[in-house]
Short mmCIF file of C-alpha atoms in Angstrom, two decimals:
data_model
loop_
_atom_site.label_atom_id
_atom_site.label_comp_id
_atom_site.label_asym_id
_atom_site.label_seq_id
_atom_site.Cartn_x
_atom_site.Cartn_y
_atom_site.Cartn_z
CA MET A 2 177.88 111.63 94.34
CA LEU A 3 175.92 114.58 95.74
CA ASN A 4 176.95 118.08 94.66
CA TYR A 5 175.32 121.41 95.36
CA THR A 6 175.65 125.00 94.26
CA LYS A 7 173.81 128.23 94.94
CA GLY A 8 173.34 131.62 93.35
CA ILE A 9 170.90 134.28 92.21
CA ALA A 10 168.52 134.17 89.22
CA THR A 11 166.38 136.89 87.69
CA ASP A 12 163.61 134.63 86.35
CA PHE A 13 162.93 131.01 85.42
CA ASN A 14 164.63 131.27 82.04
CA ASP A 15 167.76 132.48 83.81
CA LEU A 16 167.45 129.66 86.35
CA ILE A 17 167.18 127.04 83.59
CA ARG A 18 170.28 128.45 81.87
CA LYS A 19 172.22 128.07 85.10
CA ILE A 20 170.86 124.58 85.74
CA VAL A 21 171.86 123.45 82.25
CA VAL A 22 175.42 124.79 82.60
CA TRP A 23 175.87 123.21 86.03
CA VAL A 24 174.40 119.73 85.48
CA THR A 25 176.39 119.28 82.25
CA ASP A 26 179.76 120.28 83.75
CA GLU A 27 181.87 117.12 83.70
CA THR A 28 184.59 118.74 85.84
CA ILE A 29 182.03 118.95 88.68
CA HIS A 30 179.98 115.78 88.26
CA GLY A 31 182.40 113.40 86.56
CA LYS A 32 180.68 110.19 85.41
CA ASP A 33 177.41 111.47 86.94
CA VAL A 34 177.22 114.35 84.44
CA TRP A 35 173.95 114.84 82.51
CA LYS A 36 173.29 115.71 78.88
CA VAL A 37 170.96 118.35 77.39
CA MET A 38 168.58 116.91 74.82
CA ARG A 39 166.99 120.29 74.10
CA ASN A 40 166.50 123.70 75.69
CA GLU A 41 163.59 125.57 74.08
CA PRO A 42 160.57 127.73 75.08
CA TRP A 43 157.04 126.43 75.80
CA PRO A 44 155.65 124.03 74.58
CA ARG A 45 158.96 122.30 73.70
CA GLY A 46 160.68 122.86 77.02
CA THR A 47 164.03 121.73 78.41
CA ILE A 48 164.81 118.02 78.69
CA LEU A 49 167.90 116.61 80.41
CA LYS A 50 169.20 113.08 80.07
CA ALA A 51 169.97 111.55 83.48
CA HIS A 52 171.13 108.12 84.69
CA GLY A 53 169.17 105.16 86.01
CA PHE A 54 170.19 102.87 88.85
CA LYS A 55 171.75 100.22 86.60
CA ASP A 56 174.37 100.67 83.91
CA GLY A 57 172.71 101.61 80.62
CA GLU A 58 169.46 102.77 82.23
CA ILE A 59 168.43 106.37 81.59
CA SER A 60 165.67 108.78 82.55
CA TYR A 61 164.72 112.24 81.38
CA ILE A 62 164.24 115.33 83.55
CA GLY A 63 161.92 118.05 82.23
CA LEU A 64 161.82 121.79 82.94
CA MET A 65 159.42 124.11 81.10
CA PRO A 66 158.91 127.82 81.84
CA ASN A 67 155.52 129.31 81.11
CA THR A 68 153.84 132.70 81.40
CA ILE A 69 150.17 132.69 82.39
CA VAL A 70 148.02 135.74 81.66
CA LYS A 71 144.53 135.44 83.06
CA GLY A 72 141.93 136.02 80.36
CA ASP A 73 144.36 135.61 77.46
CA THR A 74 146.63 132.55 77.71
CA TYR A 75 143.98 129.84 77.80
CA LYS A 76 141.55 131.55 75.45
CA ASN A 77 144.24 132.12 72.80
CA TRP A 78 145.18 128.43 72.99
CA LEU A 79 141.73 126.81 73.16
CA MET A 80 140.11 128.99 70.48
CA GLN A 81 142.60 127.89 67.84
CA LYS A 82 140.62 125.88 65.32
CA GLU A 83 142.72 122.72 65.66
CA ASN A 84 142.27 122.71 69.46
CA LEU A 85 138.53 123.43 69.26
CA ALA A 86 138.19 120.54 66.83
CA THR A 87 140.12 118.13 69.07
CA TYR A 88 138.69 119.08 72.44
CA PHE A 89 135.24 120.57 71.77
CA VAL A 90 133.58 120.19 68.37
CA TRP A 91 134.74 116.64 67.57
CA SER A 92 135.13 115.43 71.17
CA ASP A 93 132.70 113.17 73.03
CA LYS A 94 133.02 115.63 75.91
CA GLY A 95 131.81 118.47 73.68
CA LEU A 96 129.61 118.61 70.58
CA LYS A 97 130.36 115.07 69.35
CA GLN A 98 130.36 116.21 65.71
CA ASN A 99 133.41 114.28 64.55
CA GLY A 100 134.87 115.50 61.28
CA GLN A 101 132.36 118.30 60.72
CA ASP A 102 133.74 121.65 59.61
CA PHE A 103 132.97 124.78 61.65
CA PHE A 104 133.72 128.49 61.87
CA VAL A 105 135.04 130.49 64.83
CA SER A 106 134.34 134.12 65.67
CA GLY A 107 135.15 135.42 69.16
CA ASN A 108 133.50 133.09 71.69
CA GLU A 109 131.16 131.73 69.00
CA ILE A 110 131.47 128.45 67.11
CA ARG A 111 129.17 127.91 64.11
CA THR A 112 128.52 124.37 62.98
CA GLU A 113 126.26 123.24 60.15
CA ASN A 114 123.00 123.42 62.10
CA ALA A 115 123.71 125.45 65.25
CA ILE A 116 125.53 128.31 66.91
CA HIS A 117 127.44 127.49 70.11
CA THR A 118 128.63 130.37 72.29
CA PHE A 119 130.70 130.28 75.47
CA THR A 120 128.85 132.35 78.05
CA GLU A 121 132.11 133.98 79.18
CA THR A 122 135.70 134.04 77.97
CA PRO A 123 136.90 130.44 78.39
CA ASP A 124 139.61 130.24 81.04
CA ILE A 125 140.93 127.75 83.58
CA PHE A 126 143.36 130.19 85.24
CA GLU A 127 142.36 132.22 88.26
CA ARG A 128 145.38 134.55 88.35
CA SER A 129 148.36 135.48 86.21
CA ALA A 130 151.81 134.12 87.13
CA GLN A 131 155.20 133.01 85.89
CA VAL A 132 155.59 129.24 86.15
CA LEU A 133 158.26 126.56 85.91
CA HIS A 134 156.67 123.16 85.18
CA LEU A 135 158.57 120.07 86.35
CA GLY A 136 158.40 116.61 84.80
CA ALA A 137 160.11 113.27 84.27
CA PHE A 138 159.86 110.94 81.28
CA LYS A 139 160.84 107.39 80.32
CA GLN A 140 161.85 108.21 76.76
CA TYR A 141 162.67 111.21 74.60
CA SER A 142 161.47 112.10 71.10
CA GLU A 143 162.66 115.23 69.35
CA LEU A 144 159.36 115.42 67.42
CA LEU A 145 157.13 115.59 70.52
CA ASP A 146 156.38 118.60 72.70
CA TRP A 147 157.38 118.54 76.37
CA HIS A 148 154.07 117.24 77.75
CA GLU A 149 153.77 114.61 74.98
CA GLN A 150 156.96 112.71 75.89
CA ALA A 151 156.60 108.99 76.63
CA GLY A 152 156.01 108.19 80.27
CA GLY A 153 154.73 111.67 81.10
CA MET A 154 151.65 112.45 83.16
CA ASP A 155 148.15 112.15 81.68
CA PHE A 156 145.53 114.70 82.73
CA THR A 157 142.80 113.75 80.24
CA ASP A 158 140.16 113.31 82.94
CA LEU A 159 141.21 116.13 85.25
CA PRO A 160 138.03 117.44 86.96
CA LEU A 161 138.43 121.14 86.15
CA MET A 162 135.70 123.70 86.70
CA ASN A 163 133.14 123.31 83.92
CA LEU A 164 132.72 126.02 81.31
CA GLN A 165 129.20 126.90 80.15
CA TYR A 166 128.08 127.41 76.57
CA THR A 167 124.72 128.01 74.90
CA THR A 168 123.45 126.19 71.82
CA LYS A 169 120.96 127.82 69.46
CA ILE A 170 119.34 125.78 66.69
CA GLY A 171 117.30 127.73 64.14
CA ASN A 172 114.62 129.88 65.74
CA ALA A 173 114.46 127.82 68.94
CA ASN A 174 115.43 129.33 72.27
CA PRO A 175 119.09 128.74 73.19
CA TYR A 176 119.86 126.28 75.97
CA MET A 177 122.94 126.08 78.22
CA GLN A 178 125.25 123.13 78.73
CA ASP A 179 128.44 122.29 80.66
CA PHE A 180 131.81 121.57 79.07
CA ASN A 181 134.74 120.04 80.93
CA PRO A 182 137.69 121.99 79.49
CA PRO A 183 140.94 120.38 78.36
CA VAL A 184 144.20 120.91 80.21
CA TYR A 185 146.57 123.57 78.91
CA PRO A 186 149.99 121.98 78.16
CA GLY A 187 152.03 121.90 81.36
CA VAL A 188 149.09 122.25 83.77
CA GLY A 189 148.85 119.40 86.28
CA TYR A 190 152.60 118.91 86.54
CA PRO A 191 154.14 120.03 89.86
CA SER A 192 155.54 123.53 89.42
CA LEU A 193 157.42 126.46 90.90
CA SER A 194 155.94 129.92 90.54
CA LEU A 195 156.56 133.66 90.64
CA ASP A 196 154.33 136.70 90.46
CA SER A 197 153.44 137.77 86.92
CA ASN A 198 155.84 140.71 87.36
CA GLY A 199 158.69 138.40 88.34
CA PRO A 200 160.63 138.10 91.62
CA THR A 201 159.59 140.41 94.46
CA ILE A 202 162.93 142.24 94.59
CA GLY A 203 164.03 141.63 91.00
CA ASN A 204 165.82 138.34 91.66
CA PHE A 205 165.64 135.25 93.86
CA LYS A 206 168.15 133.02 95.59
CA TYR A 207 168.44 129.39 94.53
CA TRP A 208 170.15 126.20 95.65
CA LEU A 209 170.70 123.22 93.33
CA LEU A 210 171.47 119.68 94.48
CA LYS A 211 172.26 116.85 92.08
CA ASP A 212 173.44 113.30 92.13
CA ARG A 213 173.45 110.70 89.36
CA HIS A 214 169.69 110.19 89.48
CA CYS A 215 167.90 113.34 90.66
CA LEU A 216 167.80 117.13 90.88
CA ILE A 217 166.60 119.25 93.81
CA ILE A 218 165.79 122.95 93.37
CA VAL A 219 165.21 125.34 96.25
CA MET A 220 164.25 128.97 95.71
CA ASN A 221 163.89 131.84 98.15
CA ASN A 222 161.90 134.69 96.60
CA ALA A 223 162.12 137.41 99.26
CA GLU A 224 160.08 135.98 102.15
CA LYS A 225 158.77 132.91 100.28
CA TRP A 226 160.48 129.52 99.99
CA ASP A 227 159.68 126.75 97.50
CA SER A 228 161.38 123.46 96.70
CA ALA A 229 161.30 120.79 94.03
CA PHE A 230 162.55 117.23 93.51
CA ILE A 231 162.75 115.58 90.07
CA GLY A 232 164.13 112.12 89.37
CA LEU A 233 164.51 108.66 90.87
CA MET A 234 163.61 108.17 94.51
CA ASN A 235 165.07 105.34 96.64
CA PRO A 236 162.63 102.41 96.24
CA TYR A 237 162.39 99.69 98.86
CA ASP A 238 161.88 97.01 96.18
CA HIS A 239 164.31 97.54 93.30
CA GLU A 240 163.40 94.36 91.43
CA GLU A 241 159.66 95.05 91.19
CA TYR A 242 159.90 98.81 90.62
CA ALA A 243 160.80 99.58 86.99
CA PHE A 244 160.71 103.41 87.11
CA PRO A 245 160.56 104.69 90.72
CA THR A 246 160.33 108.34 89.72
CA ALA A 247 159.00 111.27 91.75
CA VAL A 248 158.23 114.83 90.72
CA ILE A 249 157.64 117.25 93.60
CA GLY A 250 157.03 120.96 93.20
CA GLY A 251 156.09 123.96 95.25
CA THR A 252 152.51 123.84 93.98
CA SER A 253 150.08 121.79 91.94
CA GLY A 254 148.32 125.01 90.98
CA LEU A 255 144.98 123.19 91.31
CA VAL A 256 142.63 124.89 93.74
CA PRO A 257 138.85 124.48 94.17
CA PHE A 258 136.69 127.45 93.22
CA GLY A 259 132.96 128.01 93.13
CA LYS A 260 130.53 130.03 91.06
CA ASP A 261 126.79 130.56 90.72
CA VAL A 262 125.29 129.47 87.40
CA LYS A 263 121.75 129.90 86.05
CA TYR A 264 121.08 127.37 83.30
CA THR A 265 117.71 128.81 82.28
CA SER A 266 116.31 132.34 82.13
CA ASN A 267 113.60 131.52 84.68
CA GLN A 268 115.94 129.88 87.22
CA ILE A 269 115.66 131.93 90.43
CA THR A 270 118.05 130.08 92.73
CA PRO A 271 121.44 129.69 91.01
CA SER A 272 123.21 126.35 90.94
CA ALA A 273 126.34 126.30 93.08
CA VAL A 274 129.06 124.87 90.82
CA ILE A 275 132.41 123.81 92.33
CA GLY A 276 135.47 122.63 90.42
CA LEU A 277 139.22 122.95 90.11
CA LYS A 278 140.81 126.06 88.65
CA VAL A 279 144.50 126.89 88.30
CA ASP A 280 146.16 129.42 90.61
CA TYR A 281 149.95 129.48 90.41
CA HIS A 282 150.31 132.81 92.19
CA PRO A 283 152.89 132.58 95.01
CA ASP A 284 150.43 134.14 97.46
CA ASN A 285 148.05 131.21 97.00
CA TRP A 286 147.49 129.96 100.58
CA HIS A 287 145.76 126.67 99.76
CA LEU A 288 147.88 123.77 101.08
CA GLY A 289 148.18 122.53 97.49
CA HIS A 290 150.95 125.15 97.56
CA GLY A 291 153.51 123.93 100.04
CA ILE A 292 156.09 121.38 101.14
CA PRO A 293 155.52 117.70 100.23
CA VAL A 294 155.01 116.43 103.77
CA PHE A 295 151.78 118.49 103.81
CA ALA A 296 150.79 117.75 100.20
CA THR A 297 147.11 118.55 99.70
CA ALA A 298 144.53 117.82 97.01
CA GLY A 299 141.94 120.37 95.96
CA ILE A 300 139.21 117.72 95.90
CA ASP A 301 138.99 114.21 97.36
CA HIS A 302 139.36 112.41 94.04
CA PRO A 303 141.99 109.78 93.12
CA LEU A 304 142.71 111.57 89.81
CA CYS A 305 143.38 114.94 91.44
CA PRO A 306 147.08 115.81 91.04
CA THR A 307 149.01 117.28 93.95
CA GLN A 308 152.41 118.94 94.31
CA ALA A 309 153.82 115.44 95.05
CA MET A 310 153.51 113.04 92.10
CA LEU A 311 154.96 109.53 92.00
CA MET A 312 155.02 106.87 89.30
CA LEU A 313 153.62 103.69 90.83
CA PRO A 314 155.11 100.23 90.20
CA ASP A 315 152.42 99.60 87.54
CA GLY A 316 153.53 102.70 85.57
CA ARG A 317 150.71 105.07 86.53
CA TRP A 318 151.41 108.56 87.84
CA GLN A 319 149.63 109.24 91.12
CA GLY A 320 149.19 112.33 93.27
CA PHE A 321 149.98 111.71 96.94
CA ALA A 322 148.12 113.72 99.58
CA ASN A 323 148.00 113.85 103.36
CA TYR A 324 145.13 116.34 103.25
CA VAL A 325 142.27 117.47 101.08
CA GLN A 326 140.95 121.04 101.24
CA PRO A 327 137.72 121.49 99.25
CA LEU A 328 135.00 124.17 99.28
CA ASN A 329 131.59 124.42 100.89
CA ALA A 330 128.79 126.37 99.24
CA VAL A 331 126.82 128.44 101.77
CA SER A 332 123.57 130.12 100.79
CA GLU A 333 123.37 133.83 101.44
CA HIS A 334 121.18 134.39 104.48
CA SER A 335 117.74 135.74 103.70
CA CYS A 336 115.00 136.85 106.03
CA ASN A 337 111.50 135.40 106.14
CA GLY A 338 112.40 132.43 103.98
CA SER A 339 112.83 134.46 100.81
CA ARG A 340 114.46 132.86 97.78
CA ILE A 341 118.19 132.17 97.67
CA THR A 342 119.90 134.39 95.11
CA LYS A 343 123.58 133.88 95.94
CA HIS A 344 126.10 131.44 97.40
CA TYR A 345 129.36 132.05 99.25
CA PHE A 346 132.14 129.53 98.75
CA LEU A 347 134.26 128.84 101.83
CA ARG A 348 137.49 126.86 101.88
CA THR A 349 137.17 124.14 104.50
CA GLU A 350 139.74 123.22 107.13
CA PRO A 351 142.18 120.63 105.70
CA ILE A 352 141.01 117.09 106.44
CA ARG A 353 142.41 113.64 105.80
CA PRO A 354 141.31 112.24 102.40
CA SER A 355 139.04 109.22 102.16
CA LYS A 356 139.28 108.48 98.42
CA ILE A 357 142.98 109.21 97.88
CA ASN A 358 144.79 106.27 99.47
CA PHE A 359 148.31 107.47 98.77
CA TYR A 360 150.11 109.20 101.65
CA ILE A 361 153.43 110.72 102.63
CA ARG A 362 155.10 109.70 105.88
CA PRO A 363 155.69 110.65 108.63
CA THR A 364 152.95 113.33 108.50
CA ASP A 365 150.22 110.93 107.37
CA ALA A 366 149.00 110.68 110.98
CA ASP A 367 148.45 113.17 113.80
CA LEU A 368 151.57 115.20 114.44
CA THR A 369 153.57 114.87 117.64
CA ASP A 370 156.91 116.36 118.61
CA PHE A 371 159.82 113.99 118.14
CA SER A 372 162.84 113.92 120.43
CA HIS A 373 165.27 116.75 119.78
CA VAL A 374 168.27 118.45 121.33
CA TYR A 375 169.62 121.96 120.80
CA ASP A 376 173.36 122.55 120.88
CA LYS A 377 174.76 125.51 122.85
CA ASN A 378 176.13 126.87 119.59
CA GLN A 379 173.12 128.48 117.89
CA ASP A 380 174.50 127.52 114.48
CA ASN A 381 174.46 123.82 115.35
CA TYR A 382 171.35 121.74 116.00
CA ILE A 383 170.68 118.11 116.67
CA TYR A 384 167.39 116.96 115.21
CA LYS A 385 165.77 113.65 114.68
CA LEU A 386 165.34 113.73 110.89
CA GLU A 387 162.54 111.51 109.58
CA PRO A 388 162.77 110.36 105.93
CA VAL A 389 160.06 111.53 103.53
CA GLU A 390 158.42 108.29 102.40
CA PHE A 391 155.63 107.48 99.92
CA MET A 392 153.01 104.97 101.10
CA GLN A 393 150.36 103.22 99.01
CA ALA A 394 147.33 101.98 100.95
CA ASP A 395 144.71 101.04 98.34
CA GLU A 396 143.31 97.60 97.50
CA GLU A 397 145.95 96.86 94.87
CA ARG A 398 148.99 97.29 97.07
CA LYS A 399 149.75 98.23 100.66
CA GLY A 400 153.11 99.34 101.95
CA VAL A 401 155.86 101.93 101.80
CA LEU A 402 157.13 102.32 98.25
CA GLY A 403 160.31 104.27 98.93
CA LYS A 404 161.81 107.51 100.18
CA ILE A 405 162.97 110.80 98.71
CA PRO A 406 166.74 111.18 99.06
CA TYR A 407 168.13 114.19 100.91
CA MET A 408 164.69 115.40 102.13
CA TYR A 409 163.62 115.05 105.77
CA TYR A 410 160.91 116.03 108.18
CA PRO A 411 162.46 117.71 111.26
CA SER A 412 161.59 116.69 114.78
CA HIS A 413 160.69 120.18 115.98
CA ALA A 414 160.11 123.75 114.89
CA PRO A 415 163.44 125.39 113.99
CA VAL A 416 165.26 128.29 115.61
CA ARG A 417 165.77 129.81 112.15
CA TYR A 418 165.32 129.06 108.45
CA GLY A 419 167.88 128.89 105.69
CA GLU A 420 171.32 127.27 105.86
CA ILE A 421 172.05 125.54 109.17
CA THR A 422 174.50 122.91 110.41
CA ILE A 423 173.32 119.55 111.73
CA ASN A 424 175.94 117.03 112.87
CA ASP A 425 178.64 119.11 111.17
CA LYS A 426 176.87 118.95 107.78
CA LYS A 427 175.13 121.75 105.91
CA TYR A 428 171.35 121.60 105.56
CA LEU A 429 168.56 123.91 104.44
CA MET A 430 165.64 124.44 106.80
CA LEU A 431 162.47 125.48 104.94
CA PRO A 432 159.11 126.72 106.21
CA ASN A 433 155.88 125.78 104.47
CA VAL A 434 156.43 128.58 101.88
CA TRP A 435 156.51 131.45 104.38
CA GLU A 436 157.31 131.77 108.07
CA LYS A 437 154.45 131.68 110.60
CA ARG A 438 152.04 130.40 107.98
CA LYS A 439 148.65 129.39 109.33
CA PHE A 440 147.45 125.83 108.89
CA HIS A 441 144.06 127.24 107.93
CA LEU A 442 142.29 130.59 107.65
CA PHE A 443 138.72 130.33 108.87
CA GLY A 444 135.96 132.14 106.99
CA GLN A 445 132.31 132.44 107.95
CA ALA A 446 129.09 132.98 106.05
CA GLY A 447 125.38 132.68 106.77
CA VAL A 448 124.05 132.48 110.31
CA ILE A 449 126.83 131.09 112.51
CA TYR A 450 127.09 130.84 116.27
CA ASP A 451 130.64 130.07 117.45
CA VAL A 452 130.06 130.52 121.15
CA ASP A 453 131.67 127.48 122.82
CA LEU A 454 134.99 128.88 124.03
CA ASN A 455 136.38 125.45 124.87
CA VAL A 456 135.78 124.25 121.31
CA LEU A 457 137.26 127.43 119.85
CA LEU A 458 140.36 127.21 122.06
CA ALA A 459 140.93 123.52 121.27
CA ARG A 460 140.66 124.22 117.56
CA ASP A 461 143.05 127.16 117.78
CA LEU A 462 145.65 125.22 119.78
CA LYS A 463 145.47 122.27 117.40
CA ASN A 464 146.00 124.42 114.32
CA GLU A 465 148.79 126.43 115.93
CA LYS A 466 150.61 123.21 116.80
CA ILE A 467 150.33 121.91 113.25
CA ALA A 468 151.46 125.28 111.87
CA ARG A 469 154.66 125.17 113.97
CA MET A 470 155.47 121.72 112.57
CA MET A 471 155.12 122.63 108.88
CA ASN A 472 158.82 122.46 107.99
CA LEU A 473 161.19 120.60 105.69
CA VAL A 474 164.92 119.88 105.87
CA ILE A 475 167.13 119.30 102.81
CA ARG A 476 170.66 117.97 103.12
CA LEU A 477 173.29 119.85 101.12
CA GLU A 478 176.34 117.69 101.83
CA GLU A 479 177.06 113.96 101.85
#
């Protein structure tokens, strides 16, 4: 049975309190009521016990608020001795000195024979923000932190932007190396986000939808909309699919960034280094922040998470993406062939991925307007509502895996956003975060000649058309 409620929250902790009270109210949900396993701060988080499709089956829904402070949060976590030992000193990705004792002072790590110093404060976050991480798990253990629960997502090999550190042995000159940093607990999971100072006007509106198997959250923070789905989707093959679970958020937080690095003192032309960093800020305009039908990866890599994560039939979590939006490094223009001393990093126009073979229908192909009719009453519309479906197209399996209940792609740009009535039922019409959002913002660097007006016009018309179609509909009533 589908139920919904709405209200106002002051922050994510307040929202979680209201979610917990509502989903555990037996007078509202009857036999579909959920149970709270725990409700604690990061890194323990909130975990709710939900129902599976068959009697006796259960699943666990996870919510975990987090506060990110650029320059402090990650450093204070990583530079703890136990984390340095696990992820840097004793790790094969770091110093490979398993079991050796060491000493920490600031950005400096002293081992038996060397001094290792991070060249800048270690950080994976680009901006500060308030975050609500979203997850789903197969089992629950009171002893484990939120991100350690069985059946959760694994981000061990996430291709984050490398950190640089120098190693000095005795009187020898120090040399620089790269280090792929570990993931901060919660990062990689689809999330909702607010500015570091909280909601724009001190509070935000929310809508909650719940049935026996899933939870949908919609938030409207002033002019910005975000949505989330956590729980069991509707699989098209129940017998083969053991845990058809989806976690969809407003953002993955993972955005490509670039920097210039000089690995030696005599290196004139810097190396252009590109990798993923974490930007949860609600003003982030990368399409990795947006509705699921336009889910976008920061890099074209099968292990890159997106805001739309699905557990595959074989038990692996996979990010689904209809687009990828990486960076290009452009050398600063110099006259007379002088040496390159700087690069500019430009976000490319979103393109279809070639290495991520997991898509979301119906926006996995070129967009066209579907048939639609407007009623004379401006509060009533008749749309063709396309289901939001997950499609696997790799060598292991090809076909549509299932659909997200209560979420739809509308046939045409809406007259207005917010609560509307379609076929005498209440729905929410959402933009792709904010109204009149551009599909892409074009930047330029170097020597560029955009002089073909026909090409420029065709590009502009194409992107305007896509921008008008970036919408999502969520059903509020059965």
